[in-house]
Amino acid sequence: MGKKLTVNDASFDRALAKYEKAAMIEFFAPWCPHCVRMEPVMDKLAGEFEGKAGILAVNVDDSPLASQRYGVSGIPAFVFIKNGKVQDSVSGEMPEEELKKRISALLA
């Protein structure tokens, strides 16, 4: 089963380039209770979309540049990228099915 790929400012661009066709990036912090509740959902989605779409996670405390680039102001935040361009973004704790629907839309 896949696991989300945690990246930082130094590895972000290289990791995202591997999933140019479709990726979901979660911006989180380990002290955020909503983010902690999303962790098992993220790992489950990583397994479900393994080989189809990248599921990346960025700790906002460790990676301020990536967070600023995508205008993250609240966490958890989710950014959906297709062909290197932002297609959608949403913040707050999200139901698994909603995230799955948005990732699937990237693959359509």
XYZ file of C-alpha atoms in Angstrom:
108
model
C 0.000 0.000 0.000
C 1.273 3.459 -0.877
C 2.066 6.154 1.582
C 1.948 9.882 1.050
C 5.290 11.404 0.135
C 6.356 14.068 2.621
C 8.472 16.729 0.943
C 10.104 20.005 1.973
C 11.239 23.177 0.225
C 14.453 21.472 -0.937
C 12.755 18.401 -2.446
C 9.393 19.892 -3.456
C 10.001 20.752 -7.132
C 11.810 17.495 -7.859
C 9.048 15.429 -6.216
C 6.243 17.325 -7.937
C 7.923 16.887 -11.332
C 7.561 13.099 -10.947
C 3.784 13.541 -10.826
C 3.412 16.213 -13.493
C 0.182 14.731 -14.871
C -1.726 14.709 -11.563
C -0.930 15.450 -7.934
C -2.610 16.480 -4.718
C -0.513 18.412 -2.241
C -1.558 18.570 1.393
C -0.155 21.440 3.448
C -0.185 20.470 7.116
C 1.470 20.884 10.515
C 1.981 18.140 13.111
C 0.450 20.341 15.849
C -2.805 20.857 13.883
C -5.563 18.495 15.143
C -7.444 18.663 11.822
C -4.253 17.714 9.978
C -3.626 14.794 12.328
C -7.149 13.481 11.647
C -6.496 13.719 7.891
C -3.306 11.619 8.051
C -4.946 8.162 7.688
C -7.117 9.517 4.855
C -4.014 10.807 3.066
C -2.247 7.452 3.396
C -5.333 5.620 2.141
C -5.603 7.920 -0.889
C -1.880 7.465 -1.593
C -2.445 3.715 -1.779
C -5.558 4.041 -3.894
C -3.958 6.390 -6.430
C -0.487 4.827 -6.406
C 0.939 4.893 -9.925
C -1.820 7.258 -11.106
C -1.443 10.479 -9.102
C 1.034 11.807 -6.580
C -0.094 12.427 -3.023
C 2.389 14.850 -1.481
C 2.478 16.346 1.997
C 4.248 19.565 2.980
C 4.844 20.580 6.604
C 4.192 24.337 6.568
C 6.571 24.912 9.486
C 9.475 23.261 7.651
C 8.644 24.524 4.146
C 7.591 28.177 4.123
C 8.555 28.703 0.463
C 6.238 26.011 -0.904
C 3.456 27.253 1.372
C 3.893 30.841 0.153
C 4.040 29.776 -3.502
C 0.548 28.303 -3.244
C -0.871 31.023 -0.999
C -1.573 28.699 1.911
C -3.128 30.670 4.756
C -4.957 27.934 6.667
C -4.316 24.252 7.244
C -4.945 21.624 6.250
C -4.942 22.927 2.700
C -5.146 20.799 -0.430
C -3.892 21.881 -3.852
C -4.731 19.839 -6.956
C -2.300 20.019 -9.877
C -2.681 18.718 -13.422
C 0.016 19.062 -16.073
C 1.990 21.344 -13.758
C -0.873 23.824 -13.227
C -3.124 24.376 -10.224
C -6.628 23.183 -11.071
C -8.303 23.456 -7.691
C -7.622 24.113 -4.029
C -9.545 23.795 -0.803
C -8.761 24.160 2.875
C -10.078 22.589 6.034
C -10.758 19.039 7.085
C -12.285 17.247 4.106
C -14.210 13.981 3.728
C -12.265 11.221 2.002
C -14.853 10.939 -0.771
C -14.560 14.640 -1.604
C -10.774 14.434 -1.952
C -11.112 11.247 -4.010
C -13.560 12.997 -6.342
C -11.178 15.926 -6.857
C -8.186 13.657 -7.530
C -10.232 11.573 -9.963
C -11.191 14.775 -11.817
C -7.482 15.412 -12.431
C -7.187 12.003 -14.089
C -10.217 12.451 -16.352
